[in-house]
Coordinates of C-alpha atoms and ligand atoms in Angstrom, one line a residue:
M240 CA 141.3 138.4 98.9
T241 CA 140.7 134.8 97.8
E242 CA 137.3 134.0 96.4
K243 CA 136.3 132.2 99.6
P244 CA 138.4 133.9 102.3
W245 CA 136.7 132.0 105.1
L246 CA 138.4 128.8 104.0
A247 CA 141.7 130.1 105.4
H248 CA 140.2 129.7 108.9
Y249 CA 139.2 126.0 108.5
P250 CA 141.2 123.8 110.9
P251 CA 142.8 120.7 109.2
E252 CA 140.2 118.5 111.0
I253 CA 137.3 120.0 109.0
S254 CA 137.1 119.4 105.3
H255 CA 135.2 122.1 103.4
T256 CA 133.5 119.5 101.3
L257 CA 131.5 116.8 103.1
N258 CA 131.2 113.1 102.4
Y259 CA 127.9 111.9 103.8
E260 CA 125.9 108.8 103.0
S261 CA 123.1 109.6 100.6
I262 CA 120.4 107.7 102.5
P263 CA 117.1 109.1 103.8
V264 CA 116.9 110.5 107.3
H265 CA 115.2 107.5 108.8
E266 CA 117.9 105.1 107.5
Y267 CA 120.3 106.8 109.8
L268 CA 118.1 105.4 112.6
T269 CA 118.4 101.9 111.1
R270 CA 122.1 102.4 111.0
A271 CA 122.3 103.6 114.7
Y272 CA 120.1 100.7 115.8
K273 CA 122.3 98.1 114.0
K274 CA 125.4 99.7 115.6
F275 CA 124.2 100.5 119.0
P276 CA 121.0 98.5 119.7
L277 CA 121.2 98.7 123.5
K278 CA 122.6 102.2 123.8
V279 CA 120.2 104.8 125.2
A280 CA 118.7 106.8 122.4
I281 CA 116.4 109.0 124.5
H282 CA 116.3 109.9 128.1
F283 CA 113.0 111.5 129.2
L284 CA 112.3 112.5 132.8
G285 CA 113.8 109.4 134.2
R286 CA 112.8 106.9 131.5
D287 CA 115.4 105.5 129.0
V288 CA 114.5 104.4 125.4
S289 CA 117.1 102.3 123.7
Y290 CA 117.9 102.4 120.0
K291 CA 116.3 99.0 119.6
E292 CA 113.1 100.3 121.2
L293 CA 113.2 103.6 119.2
Y294 CA 113.7 101.7 115.9
E295 CA 111.0 99.1 116.5
S296 CA 108.5 101.6 117.9
S297 CA 109.1 103.8 114.8
L298 CA 108.5 100.9 112.5
K299 CA 105.3 100.1 114.4
F300 CA 104.1 103.6 114.0
A301 CA 105.0 103.5 110.3
N302 CA 103.1 100.3 109.7
Y303 CA 100.1 101.7 111.6
L304 CA 100.1 104.8 109.5
K305 CA 100.2 102.6 106.4
S306 CA 97.2 100.7 107.7
L307 CA 95.4 104.1 108.0
G308 CA 96.0 104.6 104.3
I309 CA 99.1 106.9 104.5
Q310 CA 101.1 106.7 101.2
K311 CA 104.3 108.1 100.0
G312 CA 104.2 112.0 100.1
D313 CA 101.2 112.2 102.3
R314 CA 101.5 114.7 105.2
V315 CA 101.5 113.7 108.8
A316 CA 101.4 116.4 111.4
I317 CA 103.1 116.2 114.8
M318 CA 101.9 118.5 117.6
L319 CA 103.9 117.6 120.6
P320 CA 106.4 119.0 123.1
N321 CA 109.8 117.2 123.1
C322 CA 109.1 113.7 124.2
P323 CA 109.8 110.1 123.0
Q324 CA 106.5 109.9 121.1
G325 CA 107.6 113.0 119.0
V326 CA 110.8 111.1 118.0
I327 CA 109.0 107.9 117.3
G328 CA 106.3 109.7 115.3
Y329 CA 108.9 111.6 113.3
Y330 CA 111.0 108.6 112.3
G331 CA 107.8 106.5 111.9
A332 CA 106.2 109.0 109.5
L333 CA 109.4 109.0 107.5
F334 CA 109.7 105.2 107.4
A335 CA 106.1 105.3 106.0
G336 CA 107.2 107.6 103.2
A337 CA 105.2 110.5 104.6
I338 CA 106.2 114.2 104.9
V339 CA 106.3 115.5 108.5
V340 CA 104.5 118.7 109.4
Q341 CA 105.8 120.0 112.7
T342 CA 103.1 122.0 114.6
N343 CA 103.6 124.2 117.7
P344 CA 101.5 122.8 120.6
L345 CA 100.7 126.4 121.6
Y346 CA 98.8 127.1 118.5
T347 CA 95.2 128.2 118.8
E348 CA 92.3 126.7 116.7
R349 CA 92.7 129.3 114.1
E350 CA 96.4 128.6 113.7
I351 CA 96.0 124.8 113.7
S352 CA 93.3 125.1 111.1
Y353 CA 95.5 127.3 108.8
Q354 CA 98.4 125.0 109.0
M355 CA 96.4 121.8 108.5
K356 CA 94.6 123.2 105.5
D357 CA 97.7 124.6 103.9
S358 CA 99.7 121.4 104.3
G359 CA 96.8 119.0 103.6
A360 CA 97.8 116.8 106.5
K361 CA 95.8 113.6 106.8
V362 CA 96.9 112.4 110.2
I363 CA 97.9 114.3 113.3
L364 CA 99.9 112.9 116.2
A365 CA 99.1 115.2 119.2
L366 CA 99.2 115.5 122.9
D367 CA 95.9 114.3 124.5
I368 CA 95.3 117.7 126.2
L369 CA 95.1 119.3 122.7
F370 CA 92.3 117.0 121.6
P371 CA 89.5 119.6 122.3
R372 CA 91.3 122.2 120.2
I373 CA 92.0 120.0 117.3
S374 CA 88.5 118.4 117.2
K375 CA 87.0 121.9 116.8
V376 CA 88.8 122.5 113.5
I377 CA 88.9 119.1 112.1
K378 CA 85.9 119.5 109.8
D379 CA 87.6 122.4 107.9
T380 CA 90.7 120.3 107.2
D381 CA 91.8 117.1 105.4
L382 CA 92.5 115.4 108.7
E383 CA 91.2 111.8 108.7
N384 CA 92.7 110.5 111.8
I385 CA 94.0 111.8 115.2
I386 CA 96.6 109.9 117.2
L387 CA 96.7 110.9 120.8
T388 CA 99.4 110.4 123.4
G389 CA 100.0 111.6 127.0
I390 CA 103.2 112.7 128.6
K391 CA 102.5 110.0 131.2
D392 CA 102.8 107.3 128.5
Y393 CA 106.6 107.5 128.6
L394 CA 107.1 108.4 132.3
P395 CA 108.6 105.8 134.7
F396 CA 106.5 104.5 137.5
P397 CA 105.3 106.1 139.8
K398 CA 105.6 109.4 137.9
S399 CA 103.2 108.0 135.3
L400 CA 100.6 107.5 138.0
V401 CA 100.9 111.0 139.5
Y402 CA 101.2 112.9 136.2
P403 CA 97.5 112.9 135.2
F404 CA 96.6 114.7 138.5
I405 CA 99.3 117.3 137.9
Q406 CA 98.0 117.8 134.4
K407 CA 94.4 118.2 135.6
K408 CA 95.5 120.8 138.0
Q409 CA 97.5 122.6 135.4
Y410 CA 94.9 122.7 132.6
G411 CA 91.7 122.5 134.7
F412 CA 90.4 119.5 132.7
S413 CA 91.5 116.0 131.7
V414 CA 90.8 114.2 128.4
K415 CA 89.6 110.7 128.0
V416 CA 89.6 109.4 124.4
E417 CA 88.8 105.9 123.2
H418 CA 90.8 104.1 120.5
R419 CA 87.9 104.1 118.1
G420 CA 86.8 105.6 114.8
M421 CA 89.1 108.4 113.7
N422 CA 90.7 108.6 117.2
H423 CA 93.6 106.4 117.9
L424 CA 95.8 105.9 121.0
F425 CA 99.5 105.8 120.7
T426 CA 99.8 103.2 123.5
E427 CA 97.4 100.9 121.6
I428 CA 99.4 101.3 118.4
M429 CA 102.6 100.2 120.3
K430 CA 100.7 97.1 121.4
V431 CA 99.0 96.1 118.2
A432 CA 101.3 97.2 115.3
K433 CA 104.2 95.1 114.0
P434 CA 107.8 96.4 113.8
S435 CA 108.3 95.0 110.3
P436 CA 110.7 96.9 108.0
I437 CA 109.1 98.8 105.1
E438 CA 110.5 98.6 101.6
M439 CA 110.1 101.9 99.8
P440 CA 112.1 103.6 97.1
F441 CA 113.5 107.0 98.2
D442 CA 115.0 109.8 96.2
F443 CA 117.6 111.4 98.5
E444 CA 117.8 114.6 96.5
E445 CA 114.2 115.2 95.7
D446 CA 111.9 113.6 98.3
I447 CA 110.6 116.0 100.9
A448 CA 111.0 114.9 104.5
L449 CA 109.6 117.9 106.2
L450 CA 107.3 120.9 105.8
Q451 CA 108.5 123.4 108.3
Y452 CA 106.3 126.5 108.6
T453 CA 107.8 129.9 108.7
G454 CA 106.9 133.4 107.7
G455 CA 109.9 133.2 105.4
T456 CA 111.1 136.4 103.7
T457 CA 107.7 137.7 102.8
G458 CA 105.4 137.5 105.8
F459 CA 102.6 134.9 105.8
P460 CA 103.5 131.4 107.2
K461 CA 104.5 129.1 104.4
G462 CA 105.6 125.5 104.4
V463 CA 109.3 125.2 103.7
M464 CA 110.0 122.0 101.8
L465 CA 113.1 120.4 103.2
T466 CA 114.3 117.3 101.5
H467 CA 116.2 114.3 103.0
K468 CA 119.3 115.7 101.4
N469 CA 118.8 119.2 103.0
L470 CA 118.4 117.7 106.5
I471 CA 121.2 115.1 106.3
S472 CA 123.7 117.5 104.7
N473 CA 123.0 120.1 107.5
A474 CA 123.3 117.6 110.3
S475 CA 126.5 116.3 108.7
M476 CA 127.9 119.8 108.6
C477 CA 127.1 120.2 112.3
N478 CA 128.8 116.9 112.9
A479 CA 131.9 118.1 111.0
W480 CA 132.0 121.3 113.0
L481 CA 131.9 119.3 116.2
Y482 CA 134.8 117.2 115.0
K483 CA 135.9 116.3 118.6
C484 CA 132.6 114.5 119.3
K485 CA 132.7 110.7 119.4
E486 CA 130.1 108.5 117.8
G487 CA 127.9 106.8 120.4
E488 CA 129.5 108.7 123.3
E489 CA 127.8 112.1 123.4
S490 CA 124.7 113.3 125.1
I491 CA 122.7 116.1 123.6
L492 CA 120.4 118.3 125.7
G493 CA 117.1 118.7 123.9
I494 CA 115.6 121.9 125.2
L495 CA 115.1 123.5 121.7
P496 CA 111.7 122.4 120.5
F497 CA 111.4 119.9 117.7
F498 CA 108.7 122.0 116.1
H499 CA 111.5 124.5 115.3
V500 CA 113.9 123.5 112.6
Y501 CA 117.0 124.2 114.8
G502 CA 116.0 121.7 117.5
M503 CA 115.0 119.2 114.9
T504 CA 118.4 119.2 113.1
A505 CA 120.7 119.8 116.0
V506 CA 119.0 117.3 118.4
L507 CA 116.5 115.0 116.7
I508 CA 118.7 114.2 113.6
L509 CA 122.2 114.9 114.8
S510 CA 121.8 112.7 117.8
V511 CA 120.6 109.7 115.7
L512 CA 123.3 110.4 113.0
L513 CA 125.9 109.9 115.7
G514 CA 124.2 107.2 117.7
N515 CA 124.1 109.5 120.7
R516 CA 121.7 110.0 123.6
M517 CA 119.2 112.8 123.5
I518 CA 118.0 114.1 126.8
L519 CA 114.6 115.6 126.3
L520 CA 112.8 118.3 128.3
P521 CA 109.2 119.0 127.3
K522 CA 109.5 122.7 128.1
F523 CA 112.1 125.1 129.1
D524 CA 112.2 125.8 132.7
V525 CA 115.5 127.0 134.1
E526 CA 115.5 125.1 137.3
T527 CA 114.7 121.8 135.6
A528 CA 117.3 122.4 132.9
L529 CA 119.9 123.0 135.6
K530 CA 119.0 119.9 137.6
T531 CA 119.0 117.9 134.3
I532 CA 122.5 119.1 133.4
D533 CA 123.7 118.3 136.9
K534 CA 122.3 114.8 136.8
Q535 CA 122.3 113.7 133.2
K536 CA 125.6 115.3 132.2
P537 CA 125.0 116.3 128.6
T538 CA 128.1 117.1 126.6
L539 CA 126.3 119.1 123.8
F540 CA 123.8 121.9 124.4
P541 CA 122.4 123.6 121.3
G542 CA 120.3 126.6 122.3
A543 CA 119.2 130.2 121.8
P544 CA 120.5 133.3 123.6
T545 CA 117.4 133.5 125.9
I546 CA 118.0 130.0 127.1
Y547 CA 121.7 130.7 128.0
I548 CA 120.7 134.0 129.6
G549 CA 118.0 132.3 131.7
I550 CA 120.5 129.8 133.0
L551 CA 123.1 132.4 133.9
N552 CA 120.6 134.5 135.7
H553 CA 119.3 131.8 137.9
P554 CA 120.3 132.7 141.5
D555 CA 121.5 129.2 142.3
V556 CA 123.4 128.5 139.1
Q557 CA 126.7 128.0 141.1
K558 CA 125.1 125.2 143.1
Y559 CA 124.8 122.9 140.0
D560 CA 127.6 121.0 138.3
L561 CA 127.5 122.1 134.7
S562 CA 131.0 120.9 133.9
S563 CA 129.9 118.1 131.6
I564 CA 129.0 120.7 128.9
V565 CA 131.7 120.6 126.1
A566 CA 130.1 122.5 123.2
C567 CA 127.1 124.8 122.6
L568 CA 126.0 126.4 119.4
S569 CA 123.7 129.3 119.9
G570 CA 121.3 130.3 117.0
S571 CA 118.1 132.2 116.2
A572 CA 119.2 135.6 117.4
A573 CA 122.3 137.6 118.2
L574 CA 124.3 136.2 121.1
P575 CA 125.7 139.0 123.4
V576 CA 129.5 138.6 123.9
E577 CA 129.3 139.0 127.7
I578 CA 126.8 136.1 127.8
Q579 CA 129.2 134.0 125.8
D580 CA 132.1 134.7 128.1
K581 CA 130.1 134.3 131.3
F582 CA 128.6 131.0 130.1
E583 CA 132.0 129.6 129.2
K584 CA 133.4 130.6 132.6
V585 CA 130.5 128.9 134.5
T586 CA 130.5 125.7 132.5
G587 CA 134.0 125.4 131.3
G588 CA 132.6 124.5 127.8
K589 CA 132.6 126.4 124.5
L590 CA 129.7 128.5 123.4
V591 CA 129.7 129.9 119.9
E592 CA 127.2 131.8 117.8
G593 CA 125.8 130.5 114.5
Y594 CA 123.3 131.8 112.0
G595 CA 120.7 130.3 109.7
L596 CA 117.1 130.1 108.9
T597 CA 114.3 127.6 108.3
E598 CA 114.9 127.7 104.6
T599 CA 118.4 126.5 105.1
S600 CA 117.7 123.5 107.4
P601 CA 118.8 125.8 109.3
V602 CA 122.5 126.5 109.8
T603 CA 124.7 128.2 107.2
H604 CA 127.3 130.1 109.3
A605 CA 129.0 129.6 112.6
N606 CA 132.0 130.5 114.6
L607 CA 134.7 127.8 115.1
I608 CA 134.0 125.8 118.3
Y609 CA 137.4 124.5 119.3
S610 CA 139.4 127.7 118.6
D611 CA 140.3 130.6 120.8
Q612 CA 140.0 133.0 117.8
R613 CA 137.0 135.2 118.6
V614 CA 135.6 137.7 116.2
K615 CA 133.3 139.9 118.3
G616 CA 129.8 140.2 117.1
S617 CA 130.2 137.9 114.1
V618 CA 128.0 135.0 113.2
G619 CA 131.1 133.2 111.9
I620 CA 132.1 131.7 108.6
P621 CA 130.1 129.6 106.1
W622 CA 129.8 125.9 106.9
P623 CA 131.4 123.1 104.8
D624 CA 129.9 122.9 101.3
T625 CA 128.2 126.3 102.0
E626 CA 129.0 129.5 100.2
S627 CA 127.8 133.0 101.1
V628 CA 128.0 136.4 99.6
I629 CA 126.6 139.9 100.2
L630 CA 124.4 141.1 97.4
G631 CA 123.2 144.7 96.7
V632 CA 119.7 145.6 95.6
E633 CA 118.8 143.7 92.4
S634 CA 122.5 142.9 91.9
T635 CA 124.0 139.5 91.1
T636 CA 127.6 140.5 91.7
P637 CA 128.8 140.2 95.3
L638 CA 129.6 143.4 97.1
P639 CA 133.2 143.9 98.4
P640 CA 134.1 143.3 102.0
G641 CA 132.7 145.8 104.5
E642 CA 129.7 146.8 102.4
I643 CA 126.2 146.2 103.7
G644 CA 123.8 144.2 101.6
E645 CA 121.6 141.2 101.7
I646 CA 123.2 137.9 102.9
A647 CA 122.8 135.2 100.2
V648 CA 123.7 131.6 100.5
R649 CA 124.3 128.5 98.3
G650 CA 124.6 124.9 99.5
P651 CA 122.9 121.5 99.8
Q652 CA 120.9 122.7 102.9
V653 CA 119.0 125.3 100.9
M654 CA 115.3 124.3 100.7
K655 CA 113.5 122.9 97.7
G656 CA 111.0 125.7 97.9
Y657 CA 107.8 126.8 99.5
W658 CA 104.9 124.3 99.5
N659 CA 102.5 125.2 96.7
R660 CA 104.0 128.7 96.3
P661 CA 106.3 128.7 93.3
E662 CA 106.2 132.5 93.0
D663 CA 107.3 133.0 96.6
T664 CA 110.1 130.4 96.0
E665 CA 111.2 132.3 92.9
M666 CA 111.3 135.6 94.8
T667 CA 113.8 134.2 97.2
M668 CA 116.3 133.0 94.6
R669 CA 118.7 135.2 92.5
D670 CA 121.1 133.7 90.1
G671 CA 121.4 130.4 92.1
W672 CA 121.7 132.2 95.4
F673 CA 119.1 132.0 98.2
L674 CA 118.3 135.5 99.5
T675 CA 118.0 135.4 103.3
G676 CA 116.2 138.7 103.9
D677 CA 118.9 139.6 106.4
L678 CA 121.2 142.6 106.0
G679 CA 124.8 142.1 106.8
Y680 CA 128.4 142.3 105.6
M681 CA 131.5 140.2 105.4
N682 CA 134.9 141.4 106.6
E683 CA 138.2 141.0 104.7
S684 CA 138.9 137.6 106.3
G685 CA 135.5 136.1 105.5
Y686 CA 133.6 136.5 108.8
F687 CA 130.0 137.6 108.4
F688 CA 128.0 140.1 110.5
I689 CA 124.3 140.6 110.7
V690 CA 123.2 144.3 110.7
D691 CA 119.5 144.1 110.7
R692 CA 116.6 142.0 109.5
K693 CA 115.3 143.1 106.2
K694 CA 112.0 141.3 106.9
D695 CA 109.8 142.2 109.8
L696 CA 110.0 138.9 111.7
I697 CA 109.8 139.5 115.5
I698 CA 111.9 137.2 117.7
A699 CA 110.7 137.5 121.2
G700 CA 112.1 135.1 123.8
G701 CA 113.3 132.8 121.0
Y702 CA 109.8 132.6 119.4
N703 CA 109.3 133.8 115.9
I704 CA 106.3 136.0 115.5
Y705 CA 105.1 137.4 112.2
P706 CA 103.5 140.8 112.6
R707 CA 100.9 140.0 110.0
D708 CA 99.6 137.0 112.0
V709 CA 98.9 139.3 114.9
E710 CA 97.6 142.2 112.7
E711 CA 95.1 139.9 111.0
V712 CA 93.6 139.1 114.4
L713 CA 93.5 142.7 115.5
Y714 CA 91.9 143.8 112.3
E715 CA 89.0 141.5 113.2
H716 CA 88.2 143.5 116.3
P717 CA 85.2 145.8 115.6
A718 CA 86.8 148.9 117.2
I719 CA 90.0 148.9 115.1
Q720 CA 90.4 150.9 112.0
E721 CA 94.1 150.5 111.4
C722 CA 96.9 148.7 113.2
V723 CA 100.5 147.7 112.8
V724 CA 102.5 145.3 114.9
A725 CA 106.3 145.6 115.4
G726 CA 109.0 144.1 117.5
V727 CA 110.4 146.6 119.9
P728 CA 113.6 146.2 122.0
D729 CA 113.0 144.4 125.3
P730 CA 115.8 143.7 127.8
Y731 CA 114.7 140.1 128.5
R732 CA 112.8 138.8 125.5
G733 CA 115.2 140.5 123.0
E734 CA 112.2 142.0 121.4
T735 CA 108.6 142.2 122.4
V736 CA 105.4 142.6 120.5
K737 CA 103.9 146.1 120.3
A738 CA 100.7 147.0 118.6
Y739 CA 100.0 150.5 117.3
I740 CA 96.3 151.1 117.0
V741 CA 94.0 153.6 115.3
L742 CA 90.4 153.3 116.5
K743 CA 87.3 153.8 114.4
D744 CA 85.7 157.2 114.9
G745 CA 83.4 157.3 118.0
V746 CA 84.3 153.7 119.0
A747 CA 86.2 153.0 122.2
T748 CA 88.1 150.0 123.5
T749 CA 90.7 149.3 126.2
E750 CA 94.0 147.5 126.3
E751 CA 92.4 144.9 128.5
E752 CA 89.7 144.2 126.0
L753 CA 92.2 143.9 123.1
D754 CA 94.4 141.6 125.3
K755 CA 91.5 139.3 126.0
F756 CA 90.5 139.3 122.3
C757 CA 94.1 138.4 121.2
R758 CA 94.5 135.7 123.8
E759 CA 91.4 134.0 122.4
N760 CA 92.8 134.0 118.9
L761 CA 96.6 133.8 119.2
A762 CA 99.2 131.6 120.9
A763 CA 100.2 133.4 124.1
F764 CA 103.7 134.2 122.8
K765 CA 102.3 136.2 120.0
V766 CA 100.0 138.4 122.1
P767 CA 101.0 142.1 122.1
R768 CA 102.6 143.1 125.4
I769 CA 102.3 146.8 124.7
Y770 CA 99.5 148.8 123.0
E771 CA 99.7 152.3 121.8
F772 CA 96.7 154.2 120.6
R773 CA 97.4 156.8 117.9
K774 CA 95.4 159.2 115.7
E775 CA 97.2 158.0 112.6
L776 CA 100.1 155.8 111.5
P777 CA 103.1 156.8 109.4
K778 CA 102.7 155.7 105.8
T779 CA 104.4 155.7 102.4
A780 CA 103.0 157.7 99.5
V781 CA 101.1 154.5 98.4
G782 CA 99.6 154.0 101.9
K783 CA 101.9 151.3 103.1
I784 CA 102.3 151.6 106.9
L785 CA 105.9 152.3 107.8
R786 CA 106.6 149.7 110.5
R787 CA 110.3 150.4 110.5
N788 CA 109.7 154.1 111.4
L789 CA 107.9 153.1 114.5
I790 CA 110.7 150.7 115.5
E791 CA 113.2 153.5 115.0
E792 CA 111.1 155.8 117.1
E793 CA 111.1 153.2 119.9
K794 CA 114.9 152.9 119.7
E795 CA 115.3 156.7 119.8
K796 CA 113.1 156.8 122.9
L797 CA 115.3 154.2 124.6
K798 CA 118.5 156.1 123.6
Q799 CA 117.1 159.3 125.2
V800 CA 116.2 157.4 128.3
A801 CA 119.8 156.0 128.5
L802 CA 121.3 159.5 127.9
E803 CA 119.2 161.0 130.6
S804 CA 119.9 158.4 133.2
Ligands
AMP1123 P1 114.0 130.9 111.5 O1 113.6 130.8 110.1 O2 113.0 130.7 112.5 O3 115.2 130.1 111.8 O4 114.5 132.5 111.7 C1 115.5 132.9 110.9 C2 115.9 134.3 111.2 O5 116.5 134.4 112.5 C3 117.0 134.8 110.3 O6 116.6 135.2 109.1 C4 117.6 135.9 111.2 O7 116.9 137.1 111.0 C5 117.5 135.4 112.6 N1 118.7 134.9 113.1 C6 119.2 133.6 113.1 N2 120.4 133.5 113.7 C7 120.7 134.8 114.0 C8 121.9 135.3 114.7 N3 122.9 134.6 115.1 N4 121.9 136.7 114.9 C9 120.9 137.5 114.5 N5 119.8 137.0 113.9 C10 119.7 135.7 113.7

């Protein structure tokens, strides 16, 4: 066995060391603008934004942020679905020297408050409909200014005229905010701000571009510090992997949300790196996705298994022309082989599985795209400049092929650390290796396999849910004495959230009441779908609840059902 057996599989077109330009993320936008000023950078529900418009709008946004007092290293939050304002806000904040904090628009007041406080964000760019939620928590945070924008702001006429009515019907209310005081309107900024370039020194290796929140390997949401180098190196690796793609000629379908690191790297950065067109959809809806592919003809379609499954299961999938799709990289969760085969048959393109995590910007491993060599169930081989080994408990010596241990990685995409949490950062590193918290093994030829998650992260329908987040809310309910939340197998969502509850003596409550309570305090995707009331919960000798035992019980039950049917 060679030291890096996976290198034997690299095709001659991919070098295992990369040569990217060491310039900050936003300078790739300057480069794309200079090369392709009139090419379409963004397509959004019928409206096109050229690289010239994107570049100038980003500079306007940057100059406006500076006029609000934003300085190098200040945090600017973005709470938007995928839309042009999200791209402009992202590159604009970086031009201004700020650190972007991506925030999920589904977050409740409690979750927004936690993230704003932890990151210390001074400005938030958000969807107008979120204004009531944000204004309720603002006094507990460092937020000094709110910039609001509406989906309609970037819709073509007459969609822009009709949209406010649709929105009012959908949400039951509409929001009218004036451009005054701490409230600012995106449309006004685009009118008044100047697109003048900003001179600012940047340290490619050290400067943080993004704080991306994740439960990481130890539970509570933490801000992962990703530097300009982390993001550019990972996007360049992706570009190297997709070596048949041509600069300025590809179209990337942007369904993955930008508030998740995968969508951000594989769509928001990669697209600009290549001077490509990104086709943005504000939310995943199978029918709209199919129509968009049919009409807009994307060539690249990064996604997660649930997205590809949703598309394949649509009753009219055959009616749409999906033949433009050339390459798809699936991440976030295991991709079933039958889905891969079926999707490739329907589209004629390639779909391969990759692996990674927020702390690695995110991708570290993937299967080869333009190769017929298929290693069933594997997440592939390490990307260029990336090394990976399997480590045993407390060990610093890699385990031999076939042995299960913790997957560890090393490469330029590995985070700088967790924001304000040096001890947590230290806990994830061993002898220069980043410990992923995932259990797996490598075969003789260097292909990696995920066995299980060491940590307790639940991935339901592509969303990451941290049990502790949900448990904290449940523990606030007056009837609950003890609870534990776990991800249990679910045929559609992959996993779903189940809460095991022990009630206080003599106190009663119902599933409906708990559901209502959770919905008031948690984003909908985190709300438990199943409740089970128990007299006690399984625990270790020191009283730690054994979540894994409950998951095993659940899997056993499913096995029994399968055997009996
Ligand atoms: P996130 O930080 O949100 O990107 O989540 C990272 C976690 O997703 C990893 O630690 C894995 O547990 C899981 N994950 C990512 N890709 C895969 C994959 N291909 N197969 C199984 N689990 C995956």
